[in-house]
Amino acid sequence: MNKTIFIWVGVFVVTFGAIGLLMYQNQKSLAPKYFEEAKVISAEDWVKKAPNEKIVLVEYGDFECPACAIYEPVVREFVKTYADQMTFVFRHFPLAQHDYSVPSALAAEAAGRQGKFWEMHDMLYDKQQEWAGKKDFDSLVKQYATELKLDIAKFEADVKDQALRDRIQRDQTSGNK
């Protein structure tokens, strides 16, 4: 009888040990993954820095992406609510299926050279239905630049600058990694 109890206790311990190990491995695989590319904030990144940074949110976005535009008010509210604790980083991730994903990113970058990146960022998302997929994108984005009181000649020159295209490509490469 003693031997039978000993065997059953052994089976019980081994079974629950195996179950515990499987649960631990499963929980480990469900843990958030941190990618080095996203963790490193560079001098080129567009950043809203929190004074008491506890969280860093890195968003890879496309101004012409409907899903990005839908979530933008949620992200904006989240950033506003946790402004003292959360650093927000925006990086470009233009999607090939959107005709104006790169041109809109260039517009935001060009506005950024005049200190108005975030204003253009917000305007492009807020007015996405007005410009996305429209043939008069260039005139609309020029109108937005005028509303933001940008130097239009500088804005138009900057939109054509290869350095801005390269910067957007670096963001996309980072996102792909």
mmCIF file of C-alpha atoms in Angstrom:
data_model
loop_
_atom_site.group_PDB
_atom_site.id
_atom_site.type_symbol
_atom_site.label_atom_id
_atom_site.label_comp_id
_atom_site.label_asym_id
_atom_site.label_seq_id
_atom_site.Cartn_x
_atom_site.Cartn_y
_atom_site.Cartn_z
ATOM 1 C CA MET A 1 0.000 0.000 0.000
ATOM 2 C CA ASN A 2 2.842 2.381 0.864
ATOM 3 C CA LYS A 3 4.435 1.721 -2.501
ATOM 4 C CA THR A 4 1.183 2.540 -4.368
ATOM 5 C CA ILE A 5 0.795 5.881 -2.531
ATOM 6 C CA PHE A 6 4.415 6.718 -3.258
ATOM 7 C CA ILE A 7 3.886 6.025 -6.989
ATOM 8 C CA TRP A 8 0.704 8.163 -7.110
ATOM 9 C CA VAL A 9 2.401 11.045 -5.282
ATOM 10 C CA GLY A 10 5.287 10.784 -7.762
ATOM 11 C CA VAL A 11 2.906 10.837 -10.736
ATOM 12 C CA PHE A 12 1.075 13.805 -9.179
ATOM 13 C CA VAL A 13 4.298 15.781 -8.612
ATOM 14 C CA VAL A 14 5.676 15.050 -12.098
ATOM 15 C CA THR A 15 2.333 15.869 -13.791
ATOM 16 C CA PHE A 16 1.850 19.174 -11.985
ATOM 17 C CA GLY A 17 5.524 20.021 -12.408
ATOM 18 C CA ALA A 18 5.181 19.506 -16.165
ATOM 19 C CA ILE A 19 1.985 21.573 -16.251
ATOM 20 C CA GLY A 20 3.698 24.332 -14.264
ATOM 21 C CA LEU A 21 6.682 24.298 -16.617
ATOM 22 C CA LEU A 22 4.402 24.521 -19.674
ATOM 23 C CA MET A 23 2.480 27.418 -18.119
ATOM 24 C CA TYR A 24 5.751 29.211 -17.341
ATOM 25 C CA GLN A 25 7.011 28.751 -20.907
ATOM 26 C CA ASN A 26 3.671 29.921 -22.331
ATOM 27 C CA GLN A 27 3.609 32.980 -20.071
ATOM 28 C CA LYS A 28 7.194 33.761 -21.059
ATOM 29 C CA SER A 29 6.285 33.653 -24.770
ATOM 30 C CA LEU A 30 3.314 35.993 -24.168
ATOM 31 C CA ALA A 31 5.462 38.578 -22.428
ATOM 32 C CA PRO A 32 5.834 41.845 -24.363
ATOM 33 C CA LYS A 33 8.755 41.888 -26.720
ATOM 34 C CA TYR A 34 10.981 44.918 -26.812
ATOM 35 C CA PHE A 35 12.774 45.680 -30.027
ATOM 36 C CA GLU A 36 16.042 47.548 -29.809
ATOM 37 C CA GLU A 37 15.103 49.713 -32.812
ATOM 38 C CA ALA A 38 12.059 51.068 -31.007
ATOM 39 C CA LYS A 39 13.832 51.542 -27.683
ATOM 40 C CA VAL A 40 16.508 53.856 -29.025
ATOM 41 C CA ILE A 41 15.260 57.415 -29.420
ATOM 42 C CA SER A 42 17.452 59.284 -31.867
ATOM 43 C CA ALA A 43 17.972 63.005 -32.338
ATOM 44 C CA GLU A 44 16.044 62.693 -35.636
ATOM 45 C CA ASP A 45 12.888 61.340 -33.983
ATOM 46 C CA TRP A 46 9.842 63.523 -33.423
ATOM 47 C CA VAL A 47 9.452 63.364 -29.653
ATOM 48 C CA LYS A 48 7.119 64.749 -27.017
ATOM 49 C CA LYS A 49 9.322 64.201 -23.970
ATOM 50 C CA ALA A 50 7.770 63.573 -20.549
ATOM 51 C CA PRO A 51 9.489 65.187 -17.549
ATOM 52 C CA ASN A 52 8.893 62.096 -15.389
ATOM 53 C CA GLU A 53 9.267 59.484 -18.099
ATOM 54 C CA LYS A 54 7.980 56.079 -17.059
ATOM 55 C CA ILE A 55 6.597 54.964 -20.413
ATOM 56 C CA VAL A 56 7.808 55.403 -23.979
ATOM 57 C CA LEU A 57 5.252 54.983 -26.750
ATOM 58 C CA VAL A 58 6.709 54.695 -30.244
ATOM 59 C CA GLU A 59 4.170 54.985 -33.041
ATOM 60 C CA TYR A 60 4.946 54.061 -36.628
ATOM 61 C CA GLY A 61 2.288 55.811 -38.680
ATOM 62 C CA ASP A 62 1.099 56.639 -42.174
ATOM 63 C CA PHE A 63 -0.875 59.876 -42.524
ATOM 64 C CA GLU A 64 -3.022 58.370 -45.314
ATOM 65 C CA CYS A 65 -3.828 55.160 -43.440
ATOM 66 C CA PRO A 66 -7.520 55.152 -42.418
ATOM 67 C CA ALA A 67 -6.837 52.957 -39.364
ATOM 68 C CA CYS A 68 -4.071 55.310 -38.212
ATOM 69 C CA ALA A 69 -6.460 58.263 -38.542
ATOM 70 C CA ILE A 70 -9.152 56.445 -36.576
ATOM 71 C CA TYR A 71 -6.756 55.690 -33.725
ATOM 72 C CA GLU A 72 -5.065 59.095 -33.771
ATOM 73 C CA PRO A 73 -7.603 60.781 -31.429
ATOM 74 C CA VAL A 74 -7.149 57.898 -28.972
ATOM 75 C CA VAL A 75 -3.361 58.198 -29.131
ATOM 76 C CA ARG A 76 -3.593 61.988 -28.822
ATOM 77 C CA GLU A 77 -5.788 61.733 -25.725
ATOM 78 C CA PHE A 78 -3.515 59.101 -24.214
ATOM 79 C CA VAL A 79 -0.469 61.320 -24.802
ATOM 80 C CA LYS A 80 -2.297 64.304 -23.298
ATOM 81 C CA THR A 81 -3.502 62.355 -20.245
ATOM 82 C CA TYR A 82 -0.069 60.943 -19.453
ATOM 83 C CA ALA A 83 2.027 63.885 -20.695
ATOM 84 C CA ASP A 84 4.032 64.069 -17.470
ATOM 85 C CA GLN A 85 4.855 60.330 -17.482
ATOM 86 C CA MET A 86 4.853 59.193 -21.092
ATOM 87 C CA THR A 87 7.285 60.128 -23.840
ATOM 88 C CA PHE A 88 5.708 59.875 -27.281
ATOM 89 C CA VAL A 89 7.761 59.200 -30.408
ATOM 90 C CA PHE A 90 6.347 59.375 -33.927
ATOM 91 C CA ARG A 91 8.057 57.620 -36.823
ATOM 92 C CA HIS A 92 6.937 57.417 -40.416
ATOM 93 C CA PHE A 93 5.782 54.135 -41.892
ATOM 94 C CA PRO A 94 4.385 54.950 -45.342
ATOM 95 C CA LEU A 95 2.366 52.109 -46.807
ATOM 96 C CA ALA A 96 2.785 51.304 -50.495
ATOM 97 C CA GLN A 97 -0.955 51.117 -51.154
ATOM 98 C CA HIS A 98 -1.424 54.810 -50.315
ATOM 99 C CA ASP A 99 -0.570 57.263 -53.086
ATOM 100 C CA TYR A 100 0.173 60.145 -50.725
ATOM 101 C CA SER A 101 1.766 58.330 -47.793
ATOM 102 C CA VAL A 102 5.265 59.527 -48.713
ATOM 103 C CA PRO A 103 4.185 63.020 -49.883
ATOM 104 C CA SER A 104 2.228 63.568 -46.654
ATOM 105 C CA ALA A 105 5.216 62.404 -44.598
ATOM 106 C CA LEU A 106 7.388 64.822 -46.589
ATOM 107 C CA ALA A 107 4.903 67.626 -45.855
ATOM 108 C CA ALA A 108 5.114 66.899 -42.122
ATOM 109 C CA GLU A 109 8.919 66.777 -42.278
ATOM 110 C CA ALA A 110 9.074 70.030 -44.252
ATOM 111 C CA ALA A 111 6.789 71.673 -41.688
ATOM 112 C CA GLY A 112 9.065 70.267 -38.997
ATOM 113 C CA ARG A 113 11.994 72.194 -40.455
ATOM 114 C CA GLN A 114 10.009 75.317 -39.593
ATOM 115 C CA GLY A 115 9.097 74.079 -36.122
ATOM 116 C CA LYS A 116 5.583 72.937 -37.033
ATOM 117 C CA PHE A 117 5.857 69.154 -37.347
ATOM 118 C CA TRP A 118 3.219 68.369 -34.712
ATOM 119 C CA GLU A 119 0.812 70.957 -36.106
ATOM 120 C CA MET A 120 1.108 69.458 -39.611
ATOM 121 C CA HIS A 121 0.933 65.943 -38.119
ATOM 122 C CA ASP A 122 -2.382 66.784 -36.456
ATOM 123 C CA MET A 123 -3.742 68.601 -39.497
ATOM 124 C CA LEU A 124 -2.944 65.732 -41.862
ATOM 125 C CA TYR A 125 -4.711 63.227 -39.626
ATOM 126 C CA ASP A 126 -7.640 65.538 -38.831
ATOM 127 C CA LYS A 127 -8.238 66.379 -42.493
ATOM 128 C CA GLN A 128 -7.360 63.009 -43.988
ATOM 129 C CA GLN A 129 -10.732 62.557 -45.677
ATOM 130 C CA GLU A 130 -10.277 65.931 -47.351
ATOM 131 C CA TRP A 131 -6.950 65.084 -49.047
ATOM 132 C CA ALA A 132 -6.423 61.292 -49.080
ATOM 133 C CA GLY A 133 -6.654 59.899 -52.589
ATOM 134 C CA LYS A 134 -7.495 63.293 -54.105
ATOM 135 C CA LYS A 135 -5.746 64.583 -57.203
ATOM 136 C CA ASP A 136 -5.250 68.069 -55.733
ATOM 137 C CA PHE A 137 -3.099 66.857 -52.806
ATOM 138 C CA ASP A 138 -0.306 69.349 -53.558
ATOM 139 C CA SER A 139 -2.619 72.372 -53.476
ATOM 140 C CA LEU A 140 -4.354 71.138 -50.312
ATOM 141 C CA VAL A 141 -1.093 70.522 -48.464
ATOM 142 C CA LYS A 142 0.147 73.955 -49.590
ATOM 143 C CA GLN A 143 -3.073 75.396 -48.144
ATOM 144 C CA TYR A 144 -2.342 73.614 -44.839
ATOM 145 C CA ALA A 145 1.186 75.049 -44.853
ATOM 146 C CA THR A 146 -0.307 78.506 -45.396
ATOM 147 C CA GLU A 147 -2.733 77.972 -42.488
ATOM 148 C CA LEU A 148 0.256 77.069 -40.328
ATOM 149 C CA LYS A 149 1.958 80.290 -41.433
ATOM 150 C CA LEU A 150 4.918 78.476 -42.963
ATOM 151 C CA ASP A 151 7.323 80.071 -45.426
ATOM 152 C CA ILE A 152 5.785 78.510 -48.550
ATOM 153 C CA ALA A 153 8.893 78.807 -50.744
ATOM 154 C CA LYS A 154 10.986 77.041 -48.080
ATOM 155 C CA PHE A 155 8.236 74.460 -47.531
ATOM 156 C CA GLU A 156 8.055 73.639 -51.260
ATOM 157 C CA ALA A 157 11.836 73.351 -51.499
ATOM 158 C CA ASP A 158 12.046 71.160 -48.383
ATOM 159 C CA VAL A 159 9.354 68.769 -49.641
ATOM 160 C CA LYS A 160 11.688 68.012 -52.581
ATOM 161 C CA ASP A 161 14.788 67.514 -50.401
ATOM 162 C CA GLN A 162 16.233 63.992 -50.711
ATOM 163 C CA ALA A 163 17.438 64.182 -47.089
ATOM 164 C CA LEU A 164 13.802 64.126 -45.944
ATOM 165 C CA ARG A 165 13.063 61.106 -48.138
ATOM 166 C CA ASP A 166 16.080 59.373 -46.638
ATOM 167 C CA ARG A 167 14.862 60.160 -43.119
ATOM 168 C CA ILE A 168 11.413 58.720 -43.865
ATOM 169 C CA GLN A 169 13.068 55.615 -45.334
ATOM 170 C CA ARG A 170 15.167 55.192 -42.150
ATOM 171 C CA ASP A 171 11.962 55.307 -40.078
ATOM 172 C CA GLN A 172 10.339 52.698 -42.295
ATOM 173 C CA THR A 173 13.406 50.470 -42.153
ATOM 174 C CA SER A 174 13.368 50.757 -38.371
ATOM 175 C CA GLY A 175 9.685 49.783 -38.336
ATOM 176 C CA ASN A 176 10.350 46.798 -40.572
ATOM 177 C CA LYS A 177 13.027 45.582 -38.170
#
